[in-house]
Each structure stands twice: as structure tokens, then as C-alpha cells.
XYZ file of C-alpha atoms in Angstrom:
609
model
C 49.339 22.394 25.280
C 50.553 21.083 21.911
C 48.035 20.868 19.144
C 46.856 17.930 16.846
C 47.005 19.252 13.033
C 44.595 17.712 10.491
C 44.631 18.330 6.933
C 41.327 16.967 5.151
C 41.456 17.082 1.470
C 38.239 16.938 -0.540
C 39.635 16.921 -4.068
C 38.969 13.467 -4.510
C 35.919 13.846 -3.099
C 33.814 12.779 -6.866
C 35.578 9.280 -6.376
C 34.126 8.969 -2.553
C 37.703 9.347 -1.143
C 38.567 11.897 1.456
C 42.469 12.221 2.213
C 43.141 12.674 5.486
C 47.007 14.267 6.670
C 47.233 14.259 11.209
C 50.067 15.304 12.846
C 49.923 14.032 16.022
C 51.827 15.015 19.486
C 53.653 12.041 21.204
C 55.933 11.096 23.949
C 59.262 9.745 22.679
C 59.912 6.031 23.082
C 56.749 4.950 24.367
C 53.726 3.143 22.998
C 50.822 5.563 21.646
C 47.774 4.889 21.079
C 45.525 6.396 18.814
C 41.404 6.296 18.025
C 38.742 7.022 15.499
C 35.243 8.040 16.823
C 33.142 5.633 17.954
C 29.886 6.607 19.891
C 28.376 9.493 17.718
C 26.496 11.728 19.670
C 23.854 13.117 17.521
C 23.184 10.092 15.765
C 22.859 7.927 19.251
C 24.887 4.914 18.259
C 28.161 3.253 17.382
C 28.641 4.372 14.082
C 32.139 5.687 13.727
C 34.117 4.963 10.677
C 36.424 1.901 11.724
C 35.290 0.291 8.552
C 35.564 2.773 6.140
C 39.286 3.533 6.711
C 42.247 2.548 4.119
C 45.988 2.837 3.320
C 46.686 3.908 7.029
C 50.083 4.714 7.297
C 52.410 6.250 10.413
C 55.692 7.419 9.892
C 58.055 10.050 11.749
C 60.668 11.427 9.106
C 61.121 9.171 6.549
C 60.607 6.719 8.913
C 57.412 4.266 8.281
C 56.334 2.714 12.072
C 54.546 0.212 12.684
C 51.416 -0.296 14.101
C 48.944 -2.917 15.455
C 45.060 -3.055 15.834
C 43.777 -3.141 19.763
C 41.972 -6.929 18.993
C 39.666 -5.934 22.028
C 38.390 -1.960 20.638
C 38.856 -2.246 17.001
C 38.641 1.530 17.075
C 42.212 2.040 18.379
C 45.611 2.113 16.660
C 48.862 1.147 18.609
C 52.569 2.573 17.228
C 55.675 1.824 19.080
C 57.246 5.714 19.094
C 61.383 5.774 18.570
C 63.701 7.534 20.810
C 63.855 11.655 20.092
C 60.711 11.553 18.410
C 57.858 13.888 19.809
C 55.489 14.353 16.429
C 54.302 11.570 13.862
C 52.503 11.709 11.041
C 49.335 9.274 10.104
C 47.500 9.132 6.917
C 44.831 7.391 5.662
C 42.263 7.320 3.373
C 38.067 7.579 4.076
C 36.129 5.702 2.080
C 32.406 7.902 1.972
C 29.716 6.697 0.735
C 27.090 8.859 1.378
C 26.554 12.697 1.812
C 28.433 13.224 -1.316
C 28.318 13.253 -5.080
C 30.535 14.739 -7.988
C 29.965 18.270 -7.410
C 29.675 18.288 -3.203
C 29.899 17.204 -0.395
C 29.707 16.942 3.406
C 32.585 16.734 5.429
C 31.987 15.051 8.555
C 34.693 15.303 10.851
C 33.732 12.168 12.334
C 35.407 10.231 8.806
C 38.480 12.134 9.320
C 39.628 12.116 13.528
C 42.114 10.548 14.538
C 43.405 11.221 17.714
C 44.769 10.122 20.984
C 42.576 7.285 22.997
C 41.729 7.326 26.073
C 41.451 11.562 26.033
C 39.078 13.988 26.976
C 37.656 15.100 23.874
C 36.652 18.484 24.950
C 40.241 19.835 26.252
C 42.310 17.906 23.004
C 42.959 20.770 21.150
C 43.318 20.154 17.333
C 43.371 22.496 14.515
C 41.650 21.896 11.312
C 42.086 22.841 7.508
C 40.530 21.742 4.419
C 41.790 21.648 1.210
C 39.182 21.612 -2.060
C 39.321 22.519 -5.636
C 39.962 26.061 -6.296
C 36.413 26.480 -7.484
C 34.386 25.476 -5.111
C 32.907 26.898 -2.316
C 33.390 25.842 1.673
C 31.181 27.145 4.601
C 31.622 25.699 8.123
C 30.578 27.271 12.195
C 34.097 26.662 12.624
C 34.495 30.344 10.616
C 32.706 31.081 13.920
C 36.019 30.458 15.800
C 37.530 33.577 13.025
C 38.346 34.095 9.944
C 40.941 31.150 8.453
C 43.651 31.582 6.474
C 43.424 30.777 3.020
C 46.089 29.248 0.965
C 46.608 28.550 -2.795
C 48.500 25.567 -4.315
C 51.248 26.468 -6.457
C 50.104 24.912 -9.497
C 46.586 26.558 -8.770
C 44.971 22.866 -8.621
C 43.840 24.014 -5.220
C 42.652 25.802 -2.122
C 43.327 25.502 1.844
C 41.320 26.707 4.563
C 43.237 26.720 8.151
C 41.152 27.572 10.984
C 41.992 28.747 14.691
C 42.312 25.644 17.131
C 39.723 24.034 19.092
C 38.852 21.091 21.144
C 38.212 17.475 19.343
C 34.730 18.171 20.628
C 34.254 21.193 18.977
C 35.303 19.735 15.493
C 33.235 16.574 15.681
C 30.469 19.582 16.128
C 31.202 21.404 13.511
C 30.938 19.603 9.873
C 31.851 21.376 6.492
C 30.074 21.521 3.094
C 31.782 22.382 -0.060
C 30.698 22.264 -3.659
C 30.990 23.422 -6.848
C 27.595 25.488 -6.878
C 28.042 27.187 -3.713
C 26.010 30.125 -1.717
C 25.523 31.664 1.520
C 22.881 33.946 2.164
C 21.988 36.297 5.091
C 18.814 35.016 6.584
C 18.442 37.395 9.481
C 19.999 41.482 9.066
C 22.181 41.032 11.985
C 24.106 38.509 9.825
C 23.734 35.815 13.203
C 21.012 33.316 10.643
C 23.207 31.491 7.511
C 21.839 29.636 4.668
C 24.388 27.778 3.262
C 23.333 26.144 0.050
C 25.894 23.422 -2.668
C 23.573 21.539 -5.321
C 23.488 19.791 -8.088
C 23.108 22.751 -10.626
C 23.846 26.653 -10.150
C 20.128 27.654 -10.374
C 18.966 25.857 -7.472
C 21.916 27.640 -4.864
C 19.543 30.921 -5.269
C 16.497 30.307 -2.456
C 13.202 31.822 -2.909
C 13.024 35.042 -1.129
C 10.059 32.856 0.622
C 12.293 30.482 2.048
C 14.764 33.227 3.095
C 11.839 34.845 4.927
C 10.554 32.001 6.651
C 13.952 30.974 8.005
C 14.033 34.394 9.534
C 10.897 34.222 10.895
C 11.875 30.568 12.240
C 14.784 32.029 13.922
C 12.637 34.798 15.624
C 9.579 32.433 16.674
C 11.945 29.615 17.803
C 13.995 32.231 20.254
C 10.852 33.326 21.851
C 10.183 29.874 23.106
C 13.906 29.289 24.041
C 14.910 32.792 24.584
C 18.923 32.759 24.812
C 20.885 31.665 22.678
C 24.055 29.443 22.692
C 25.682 30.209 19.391
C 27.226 33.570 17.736
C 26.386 32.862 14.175
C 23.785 29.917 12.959
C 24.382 27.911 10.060
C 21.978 26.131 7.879
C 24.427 23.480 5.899
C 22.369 22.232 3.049
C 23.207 19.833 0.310
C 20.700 19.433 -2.852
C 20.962 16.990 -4.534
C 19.250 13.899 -6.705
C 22.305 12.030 -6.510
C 22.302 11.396 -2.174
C 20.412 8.488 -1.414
C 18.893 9.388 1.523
C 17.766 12.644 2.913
C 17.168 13.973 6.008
C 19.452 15.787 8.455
C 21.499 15.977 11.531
C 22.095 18.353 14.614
C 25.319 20.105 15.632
C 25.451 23.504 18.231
C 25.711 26.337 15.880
C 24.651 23.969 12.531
C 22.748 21.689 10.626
C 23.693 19.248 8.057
C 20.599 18.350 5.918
C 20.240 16.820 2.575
C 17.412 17.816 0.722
C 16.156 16.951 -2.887
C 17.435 19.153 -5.779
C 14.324 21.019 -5.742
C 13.778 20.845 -2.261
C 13.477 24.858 -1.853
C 12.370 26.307 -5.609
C 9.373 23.246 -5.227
C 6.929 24.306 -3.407
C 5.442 20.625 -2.690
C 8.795 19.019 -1.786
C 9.352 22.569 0.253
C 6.340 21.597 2.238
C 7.874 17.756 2.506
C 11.599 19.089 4.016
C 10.851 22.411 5.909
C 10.063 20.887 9.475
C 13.786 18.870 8.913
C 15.137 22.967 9.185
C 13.242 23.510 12.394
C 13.787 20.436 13.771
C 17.648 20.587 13.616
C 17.578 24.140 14.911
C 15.466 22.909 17.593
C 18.379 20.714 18.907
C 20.350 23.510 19.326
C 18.822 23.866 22.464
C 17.118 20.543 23.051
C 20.023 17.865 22.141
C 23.211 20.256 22.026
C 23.236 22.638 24.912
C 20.938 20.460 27.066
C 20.821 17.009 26.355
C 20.058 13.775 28.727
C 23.461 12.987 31.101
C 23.951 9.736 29.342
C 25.138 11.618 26.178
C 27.481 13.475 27.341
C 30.805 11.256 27.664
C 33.988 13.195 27.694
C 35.197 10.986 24.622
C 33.461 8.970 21.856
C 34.494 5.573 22.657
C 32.123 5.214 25.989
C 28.591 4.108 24.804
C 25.736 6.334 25.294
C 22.870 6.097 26.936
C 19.842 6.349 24.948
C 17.437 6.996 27.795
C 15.079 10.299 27.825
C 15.495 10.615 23.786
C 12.263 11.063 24.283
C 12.755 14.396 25.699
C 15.759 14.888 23.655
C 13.849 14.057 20.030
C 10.113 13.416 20.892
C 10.538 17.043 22.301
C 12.205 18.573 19.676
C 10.048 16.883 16.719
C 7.025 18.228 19.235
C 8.075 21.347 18.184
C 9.279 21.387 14.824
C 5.785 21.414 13.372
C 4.621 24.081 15.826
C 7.267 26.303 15.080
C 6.471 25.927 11.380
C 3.087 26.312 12.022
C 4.340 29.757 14.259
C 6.621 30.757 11.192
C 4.419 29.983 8.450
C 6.265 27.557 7.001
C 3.099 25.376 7.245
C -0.480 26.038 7.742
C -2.862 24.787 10.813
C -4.695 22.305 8.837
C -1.387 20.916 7.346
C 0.048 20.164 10.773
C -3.756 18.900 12.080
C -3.040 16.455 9.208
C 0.326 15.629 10.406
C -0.523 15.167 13.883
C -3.266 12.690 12.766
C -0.765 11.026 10.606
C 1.681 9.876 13.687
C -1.083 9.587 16.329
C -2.336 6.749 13.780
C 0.774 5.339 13.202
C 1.702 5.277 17.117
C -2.101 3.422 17.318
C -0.494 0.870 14.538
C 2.842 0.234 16.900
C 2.561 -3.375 17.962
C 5.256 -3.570 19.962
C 3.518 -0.772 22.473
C 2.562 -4.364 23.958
C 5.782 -5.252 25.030
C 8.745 -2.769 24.792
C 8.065 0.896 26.551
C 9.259 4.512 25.130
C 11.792 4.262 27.396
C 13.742 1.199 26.158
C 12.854 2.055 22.283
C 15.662 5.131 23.546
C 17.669 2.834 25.687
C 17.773 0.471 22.497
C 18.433 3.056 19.925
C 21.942 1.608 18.659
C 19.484 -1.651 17.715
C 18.347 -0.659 14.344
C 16.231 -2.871 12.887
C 14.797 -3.348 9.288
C 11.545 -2.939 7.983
C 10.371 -6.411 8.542
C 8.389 -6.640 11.628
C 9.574 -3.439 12.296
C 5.856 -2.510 14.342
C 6.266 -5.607 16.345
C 10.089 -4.708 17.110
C 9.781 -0.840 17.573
C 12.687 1.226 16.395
C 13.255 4.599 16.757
C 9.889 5.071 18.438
C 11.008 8.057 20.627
C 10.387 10.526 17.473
C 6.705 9.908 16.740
C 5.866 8.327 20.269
C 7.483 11.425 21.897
C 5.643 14.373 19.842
C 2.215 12.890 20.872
C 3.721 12.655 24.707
C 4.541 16.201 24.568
C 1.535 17.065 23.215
C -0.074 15.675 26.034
C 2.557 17.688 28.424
C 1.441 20.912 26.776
C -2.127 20.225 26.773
C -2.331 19.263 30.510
C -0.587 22.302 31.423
C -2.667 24.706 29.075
C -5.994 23.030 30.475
C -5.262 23.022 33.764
C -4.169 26.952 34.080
C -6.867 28.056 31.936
C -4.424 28.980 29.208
C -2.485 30.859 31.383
C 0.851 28.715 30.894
C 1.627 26.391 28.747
C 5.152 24.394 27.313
C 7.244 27.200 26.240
C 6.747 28.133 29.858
C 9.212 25.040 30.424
C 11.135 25.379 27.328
C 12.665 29.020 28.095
C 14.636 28.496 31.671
C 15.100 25.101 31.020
C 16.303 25.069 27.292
C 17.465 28.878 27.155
C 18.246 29.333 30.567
C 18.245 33.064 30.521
C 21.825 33.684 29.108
C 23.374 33.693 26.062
C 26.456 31.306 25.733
C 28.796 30.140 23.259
C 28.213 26.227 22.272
C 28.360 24.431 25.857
C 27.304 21.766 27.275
C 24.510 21.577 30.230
C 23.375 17.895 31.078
C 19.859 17.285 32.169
C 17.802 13.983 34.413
C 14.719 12.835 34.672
C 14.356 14.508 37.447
C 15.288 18.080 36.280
C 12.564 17.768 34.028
C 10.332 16.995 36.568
C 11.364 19.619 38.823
C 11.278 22.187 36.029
C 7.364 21.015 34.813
C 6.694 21.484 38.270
C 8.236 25.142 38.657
C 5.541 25.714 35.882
C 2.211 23.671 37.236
C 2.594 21.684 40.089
C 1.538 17.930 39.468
C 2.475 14.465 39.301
C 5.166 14.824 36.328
C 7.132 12.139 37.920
C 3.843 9.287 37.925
C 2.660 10.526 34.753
C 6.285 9.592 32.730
C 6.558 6.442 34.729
C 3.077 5.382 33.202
C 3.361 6.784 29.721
C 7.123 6.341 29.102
C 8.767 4.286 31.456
C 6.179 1.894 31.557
C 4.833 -0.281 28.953
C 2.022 1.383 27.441
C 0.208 -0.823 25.044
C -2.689 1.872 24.183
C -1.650 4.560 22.244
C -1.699 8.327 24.075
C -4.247 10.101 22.526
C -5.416 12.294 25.744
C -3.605 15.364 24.335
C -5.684 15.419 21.188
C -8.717 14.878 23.363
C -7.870 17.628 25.700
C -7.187 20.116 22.678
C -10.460 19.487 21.776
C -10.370 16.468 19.058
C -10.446 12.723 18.629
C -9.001 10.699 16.025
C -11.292 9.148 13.553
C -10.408 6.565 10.253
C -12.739 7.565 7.110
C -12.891 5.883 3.923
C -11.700 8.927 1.684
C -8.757 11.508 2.366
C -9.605 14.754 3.535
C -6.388 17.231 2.466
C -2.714 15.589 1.732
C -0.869 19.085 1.937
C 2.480 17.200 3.673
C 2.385 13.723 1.228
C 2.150 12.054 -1.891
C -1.394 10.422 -2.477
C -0.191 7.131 -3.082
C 1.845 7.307 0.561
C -1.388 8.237 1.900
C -3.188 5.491 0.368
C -0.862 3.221 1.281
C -0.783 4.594 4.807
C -4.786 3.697 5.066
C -4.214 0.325 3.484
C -1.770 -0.281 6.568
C -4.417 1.323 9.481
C -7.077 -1.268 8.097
C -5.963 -4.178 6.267
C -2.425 -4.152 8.429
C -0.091 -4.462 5.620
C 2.689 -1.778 4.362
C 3.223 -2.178 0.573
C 6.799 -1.704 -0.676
C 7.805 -1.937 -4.661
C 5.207 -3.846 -6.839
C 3.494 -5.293 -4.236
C 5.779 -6.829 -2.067
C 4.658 -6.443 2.014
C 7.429 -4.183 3.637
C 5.518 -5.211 7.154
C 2.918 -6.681 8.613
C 0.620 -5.573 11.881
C 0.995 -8.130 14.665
C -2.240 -9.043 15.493
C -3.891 -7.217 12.344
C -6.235 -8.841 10.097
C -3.216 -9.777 7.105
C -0.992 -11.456 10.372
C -3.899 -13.455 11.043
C -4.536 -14.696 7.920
C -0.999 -15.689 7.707
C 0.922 -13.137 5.537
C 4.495 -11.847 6.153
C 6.958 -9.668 5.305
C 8.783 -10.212 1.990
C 5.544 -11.852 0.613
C 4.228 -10.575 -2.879
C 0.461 -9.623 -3.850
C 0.243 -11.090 -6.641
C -2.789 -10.993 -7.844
C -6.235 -9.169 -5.977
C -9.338 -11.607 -6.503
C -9.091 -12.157 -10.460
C -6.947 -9.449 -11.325
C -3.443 -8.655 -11.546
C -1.962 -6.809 -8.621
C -2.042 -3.038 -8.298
C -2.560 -0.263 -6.103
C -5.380 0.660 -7.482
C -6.740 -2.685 -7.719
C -6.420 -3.693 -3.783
C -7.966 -0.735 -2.992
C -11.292 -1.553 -4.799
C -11.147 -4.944 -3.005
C -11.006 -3.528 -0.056
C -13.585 -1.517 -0.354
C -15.725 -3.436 -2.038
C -15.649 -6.193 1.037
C -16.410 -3.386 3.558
C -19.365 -3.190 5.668
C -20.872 -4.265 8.740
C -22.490 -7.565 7.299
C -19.568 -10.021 7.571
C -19.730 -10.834 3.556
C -16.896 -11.558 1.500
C -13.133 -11.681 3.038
C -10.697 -9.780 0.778
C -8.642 -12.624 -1.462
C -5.705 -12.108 -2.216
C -2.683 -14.519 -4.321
C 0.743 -14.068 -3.002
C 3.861 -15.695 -4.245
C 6.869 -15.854 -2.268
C 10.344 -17.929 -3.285
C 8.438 -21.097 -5.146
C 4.949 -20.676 -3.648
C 1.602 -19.669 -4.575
C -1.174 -19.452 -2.836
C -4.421 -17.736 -1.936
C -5.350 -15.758 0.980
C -8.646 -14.833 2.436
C -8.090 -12.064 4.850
C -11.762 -11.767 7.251
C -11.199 -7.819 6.911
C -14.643 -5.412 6.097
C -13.468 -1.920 7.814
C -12.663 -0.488 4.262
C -10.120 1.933 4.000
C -8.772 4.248 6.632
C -7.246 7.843 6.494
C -6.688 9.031 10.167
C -8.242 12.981 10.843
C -8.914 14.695 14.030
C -12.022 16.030 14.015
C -13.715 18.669 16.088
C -15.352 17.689 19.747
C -18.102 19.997 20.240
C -18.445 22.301 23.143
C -14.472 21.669 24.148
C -11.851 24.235 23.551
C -9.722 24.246 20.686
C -6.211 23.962 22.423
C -4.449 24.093 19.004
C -5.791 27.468 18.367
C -3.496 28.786 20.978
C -0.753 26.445 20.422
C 0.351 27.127 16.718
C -0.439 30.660 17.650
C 2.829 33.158 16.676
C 4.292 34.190 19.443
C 5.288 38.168 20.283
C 9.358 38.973 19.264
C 8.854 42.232 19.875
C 12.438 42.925 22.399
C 13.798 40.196 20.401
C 16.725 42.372 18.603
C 19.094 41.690 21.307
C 18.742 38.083 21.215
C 18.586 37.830 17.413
């Protein structure tokens, strides 16, 4: 089988330009056609980089060839191939935007492909090297495949890493971060557990020797719930950074690729804001990467996925994210009470239950939609939706075997399977879930996801906080912000009463459907000017709205808005004052929780770790 070779060079990388070298296998004079990514598995949608390519150019010798643009699949790149010609070259620019800044960077081999159409991505062999400046550093799973070659430029401007070949497949999997302030440190002693740190400034690429022990107790607590792996050697890929504007992360088989704040590690408070992003990725080595629904796993990236079950693949996986933090001690009991409270309320809040089911919000994922409306829409539902789902799953099983089984008795031959493998893929249905929940306690799996996901659901699923032995209240004061900011939280109760979600300086990022602020007429993009005789601030609307609180009908909470050339006042008929969500305590029930978040036994874990 001939190979593809692609040369990636990051020098450029500080003016958002990747340059990108393929040599690419062809059959003398015949038409080729060649393709970008399109469908992008672990981000669920169509967001391949057709747009953000420049200055392609093919050529075989000296010879520049022409090509022309497939008018029906944009993706795709047609070049008319000359008699006694059997390798071309194309090269192009990326233009990246994001995940990089002067002094890093994250490769995603997604920006770079380019490759035959019409393929099976996971038997196209291609091998990879990347070239960056001869003092950064580079860390990447595909060092899993062995060691690479190193190269130096002769004038010393620069550095090359070759790795061994692989599929297409394997490389989309397998992103690269480089930077100037570079580290890698040993999480777990059998050197299987990477932390791979590039940031902003040198200090921050040394972890607290707290972080580095809760990532090893991650690994440990998350491999008793999955037992086997499907990896040789895990790596953490983490930019941090002030200069990225968005953080958050992404799932690959034996990898992450997260962004964090600057000091998302030495700061204990943002620590506390980014650790569950870790476990979460992790998580998806198993749930999402190994197993993952059937209708995302096409044998190229140009057939569209379907989104359906997300809610297994990420409503699962967020599910246990917190636990396992929780399990690790990368978060305490009360902090992830809080959090559960936290999306339970803001699954209560989502409008659109009324009309759109979990289901579709998966089937629907490559619709993103803005803020505006955004609870009447739904979006990306599956996440939040999903965790309390799950929670229910667990919960029903734990209650109904008197603690004697519980999720992880799913998770481990479903997700784990009992063997150790390298990064493969194992597709999963609807009904192998069912079949496996039923393995574990026999019951109506199959009815109870038709009502609560495949159906529309307008009422929010609290029964698994009932059945662990809490309900979900609203109080007029906070009671412990260990995972946010207090103004997030106030603004958070400001949107469970009133119905409104403030963005900058007052201006409504959203507004309930059928909340007290939609009634009165409000709508997104409108601006709070002013809160009864005062000028607007945060501080200001939330005396208002307590002040008009109470069960005696009084005074409606006034408001002035301005919007485009318009002023006006607003009297919102709202008196239920502010509301923080918290699960409290039902007495004489059974504290499920206790038994949930409790750390599991590793002990005959070596040979798995």
C-alpha cells in the first residue's frame, strides 16, 4: 500500500498560519480527486476546514496542475493527473483562528488532511511529521505508534518530528500541542498517565503535586468503573493560556485536547472551575471513542453523522465526570450536590422540553443556535438533559437491588468490555443498551427511554434526585458557590425567577418562554436600563426583586429598557423573589449519593493501570 506523506509546519504558527506540504499517491493520467474533512466526529457536526484553506497549489515536478472545486461537495478538489505521473504534491495554507496564540498551539489534524475522497479513512495509510521552532516543545499519542525521528534544519531555524504510518483515522485522532513553555509529566509510575502542559509563561508548565495526584487517582477510580483499557499510554494535551478565547476541551482515544485558563491548575478556584473538563474527556475514551452510537462511525468524514443517542454518548459521560471527581477528590460531595442542583434547575428552565425531545436535541446537534431564545430552541441539550437521565438510570437500579448493583455494573462489560485493546472502534444501538441495563436489573429500559428521551418530555426528570433521597428547592439566598463565581450564581437565580439571563451591562442574553419577563413582553437583545428610579445594575435588580416578593400580589417589578430608538417601561407581575436551586434532604429516605460518589476499591488494579 503506498503511503500519503504530510508535512505540517507550525513555525508560523504566532501569525495563525499553519503550512501544510502532502504528497499524495495517484494513478497516472486519470482524474483524482482529493478531500478535506468534513463531518468531525467528536465535535458532532460539519465543521471541517473548507473555509479556512488558502494558496492551494498542486504540482508534479515543476509542473503546476490544475484543479477545479466539486460545485456539488465544496469539500473536494479535482486535478487532471499527466501521463507517467504516480505522486503529486499539494500545498496550502490553514488559516487558524483559535487554539493558538504566540507561544502555542494545537495542531488539529483536521486543518491539515488532505487526502483522497471517496476512501476509507481507517485503511488510508498516511504518515505524519511536524516541523516547529527548535525551541519548543511537541507531545502527541501518535509517539504511541514509536519513537519518531527527529530532524534539524540546516540553518538551525528548526525541528522535524516524523512518525511511523497510520491510518487517516488514526491521525484525525491524534492532535499535537507544541509551545514554547513546554512539559510532560508522569502522572501514574507505570509511565501509561501523561500530563502534557504549553502556557503562556514557564511557571505555570510546573502542576501542583495536587493536580498530579488527583489525575492519578482519576485514572485509577475511572478504570474501576470501566475496567480495560483501550489505549497504551494516555495523554492529557493541555494548553494555558489568557490569550484562547474559549476554553473547554475535546475527546480523542488515547488524548485530550483542553484549553484551560493560564492559571487553570496553580488556582485553586479556577482548578475547581476546569477539573471535571479532565474527567470528562477521559471519560470518552470509553464512552464516545471505543464505543460510541453506530451513527458516528462512518468509514470517512464526508458522510453526515447521526446525532442520535448523544445522550448516552455525552449525557453519560458528563454523568460521570462529576462522580469520578467526586471518587478522586478532585471535588467534594457538597460541591457536586451543588452542581447537580445547578443543571437539574436549568433543565426545569428548558422551554423547549415542550416541543423538541432529548432525542432530536442529538439528532439536531449540527443546528447550533445562538443565545437568543436559545431555552425555547434547545441546543446541545443532551449534556445537561442526559446527566440528570443517567442519574435516574443509576438510581433506579441502586433502589431497586437494595444497593446491590448499581451503573458501573453497566459501565464495565459494556464500556470496558473485559479486554484491553489498542484504540478501536466498537459501535453500539439503542438496543445494546437496553439489553446490557437489562443483563444488570431486568426492567422496562426500552419504555422508560422512549418516555424520557425519545419522547417529548415537557417536565423536567427529577425522579433520580427524589429516589437518592432529595428534592429540589429555590431559596432566596445561596447556600455554598464552591464550582462558580457569585455574580453567575446570582444571575443564574435572576433567570429561575424573573426568566431573564443578563449578558454585558444589562442587556437580556435570553428570555424564558412562558416566564414572567416573556409575558410582560421583553426579548432578547433588549437593555435594562434603568430598575424603578435607579440606574441599572446587578445589584440594583436584585433589590427590586426582592423587594416585590411575597405572597400578597403588591407591586410588579418595573423595569426601563431601551432597545435600537425605544424606551419604555415594563411592569413584570413577578413576587417569587430570588431563586438559588439546592437539593435538600427528604427525611426517612436513603441517601443514594452517599454510595454513589463513594471511591471505589483499585486494589488488583496494577495490571490495568
Amino acid at each position: 500500500m503506498r503511503v500519503i506523506q504530510i508535512l505540517v509546519d507550525l513555525t508560523d504558527t504566532p501569525r495563525g498560519l499553519f503550512h501544510v506540504d502532502v504528497q499524495l499517491p495517484v494513478r497516472p493520467d486519470s482524474t483524482a480527486t482529493f478531500t478535506t474533512p468534513l463531518w468531525i466526529q467528536e465535535s458532532h457536526r460539519d465543521n471541517g476546514p473548507i473555509s479556512s484553506i488558502a494558496g492551494l497549489f498542486f504540482s508534479a515536478g515543476e509542473r503546476t496542475l490544475p484543479w477545479r472545486r466539486n460545485p456539488k461537495a465544496v469539500s473536494e478538489y479535482l486535478v487532471d493527473i499527466p501521463a507517467g505521473v504516480d505522486t503529486i504534491s499539494a500545498t496550502f495554507d490553514a488559516i487558524v483562528t483559535r487554539f493558538l496564540t504566540r507561544r502555542l498551539t494545537f495542531l488539529s489534524w483536521e486543518n491539515a488532511l488532505l487526502y483522497p475522497a471517496h476512501r476509507d479513512v481507517r485503511k488510508l495509510a498516511i504518515q505524519a511529521s511536524i516541523t516547529i521552532p527548535p525551541t519548543w516543545g511537541l507531545s502527541t499519542s501518535l509517539e504511541n505508534l514509536g519513537t519518531p525521528a527527529v530532524t534539524h534544519s540546516a540553518d538551525g531555524g528548526a525541528k522535524t518530528f516524523s512518525y511511523l504510518p497510520c491510518s487517516v483515522e488514526r491521525l484525525e485522532d491524534s492532535p499535537a500541542l507544541a509551545g514554547l513553555y513546554h512539559s510532560e509529566h508522569q502522572v501514574t509510575s507505570d509511565g501509561r498517565h501523561i500530563l502534557c502542559l504549553a502556557a503562556d509563561t514557564e511557571e505555570y508548565t510546573s502542576p501542583p503535586q495536587e493536580v498530579l495526584g488527583g489525575l492519578a487517582r482519576l485514572a485509577e477510580q475511572t478504570q474501576a468503573v470501566f475496567g480495560a483499557r483501550h489505549y497504551d499510554r494516555y495523554r492529557w494535551l493541555v494548553a494555558l493560556s489568557e490569550h484562547i478565547p474559549q476554553h473547554g476541551g475535546g475527546e480523542h482515544h488515547d488524548s485530550t485536547q483542553i484549553m484551560m485558563p493560564l492559571k487553570g491548575f496553580a488556582d485553586p478556584k479556577e482548578r475547581g472551575n476546569y477539573v471535571q473538563v479532565l474527567s470528562h474527556e477521559y471519560v470518552h475514551s470509553w464512552n464516545g471513542k471505543y464505543r460510541r452510537p453506530a451513527g458516528h462511525c462512518p468509514s470517512d468524514f464526508a458522510t453526515p453523522l447521526d446525532g442520535r443517542l448523544l445522550w448516552v454518548y455525552e449525557g453519560l459521560s458528563m454523568y460521570y465526570q462529576d462522580v469520578l471527581c467526586v471518587r478522586s477528590g478532585l471535588r467534594t460531595p457538597d460541591g457536586y450536590r451543588e452542581e447537580v442542583a445547578t443543571i437539574a434547575a436549568w433543565v426545569e428552565g428548558r422551554a423547549g422540553k415542550a416541543w423538541r425531545s432529548l432525542e432530536d436535541t442529538g439528532a439536531g446537534s449540527s443546528l447550533r443556535v445562538g443565545t437568543a431564545w436559545s431555552n425555547w430552541m434547545r441546543g446541545l441539550d443532551y449534556y445537561e438533559e442526559g446527566l440528570v437521565l443517567w442519574l435516574d438510570v443509576d438510581t433506579l437500579i441502586r433502589s431497586r437491588s437494595d444497593n446491590k448493583r448499581s451503573l458501573d455494573d453497566f459501565a464495565k462489560p459494556f464500556f470496558g468490555r473485559e479486554i484491553t485493546t489498542s484504540p478501536v472502534v466498537v459501535p453500539y444501538t439503542l438496543g445494546d443498551v437496553v439489553s446490557a441495563l437489562n443483563e444488570v436489573m431486568p426492567y422496562d429500559w426500552q419504555g422508560f427511554f422512549q418516555a424520557k428521551a425519545l419522547d417529548v418530555a415537557p417536565q423536567a426528570d427529577l425522579d433520580g434526585i427524589e429516589r437518592a433521597g432529595y428534592r429540589l428547592v429555590y431559596c432566596d439566598q445561596p447556600e455554598g458557590t464552591e464550582l462558580r463565581e457569585p455574580e453567575r450564581v446570582t444571575k443564574s437565580a435572576i433567570w429561575h425567577g424573573l426568566g431573564i439571563a443578563l449578558g454585558d451591562e444589562g442587556v437580556l442574553a435570553d428570555v424564558r418562554r412562558y416566564g414572567p419577563a416573556d409575558r410582560a413582553g421583553l426579548a432578547p437583545r433588549q437593555k435594562i436600563a434603568k430598575v424603578g428610579d435607579s440606574e441599572f445594575s446587578l445589584e440594583n435588580l436584585v433589590e427590586e426583586i426582592r423587594s416585590k416578593s411575597g405572597d400578597g400580589g403588591g407591586d410588579p417589578v418595573r423595569l426601563t429598557m431601551v432597545h435600537e430608538d425605544d424606551e419604555w417601561v415594563v411592569e413584570i407581575d413577578y413576587h417569587g423573589g430570588m431563586r438559588f436551586p439546592r437539593l435538600v434532604r427528604q427525611d426517612g429516605k436513603p441517601d443514594l449519593f452517599q454510595g454513589i460518589l463513594e471511591k471505589r476499591d483499585v486494589a488488583g488494579m496494577a495490571e490495568v493501570l
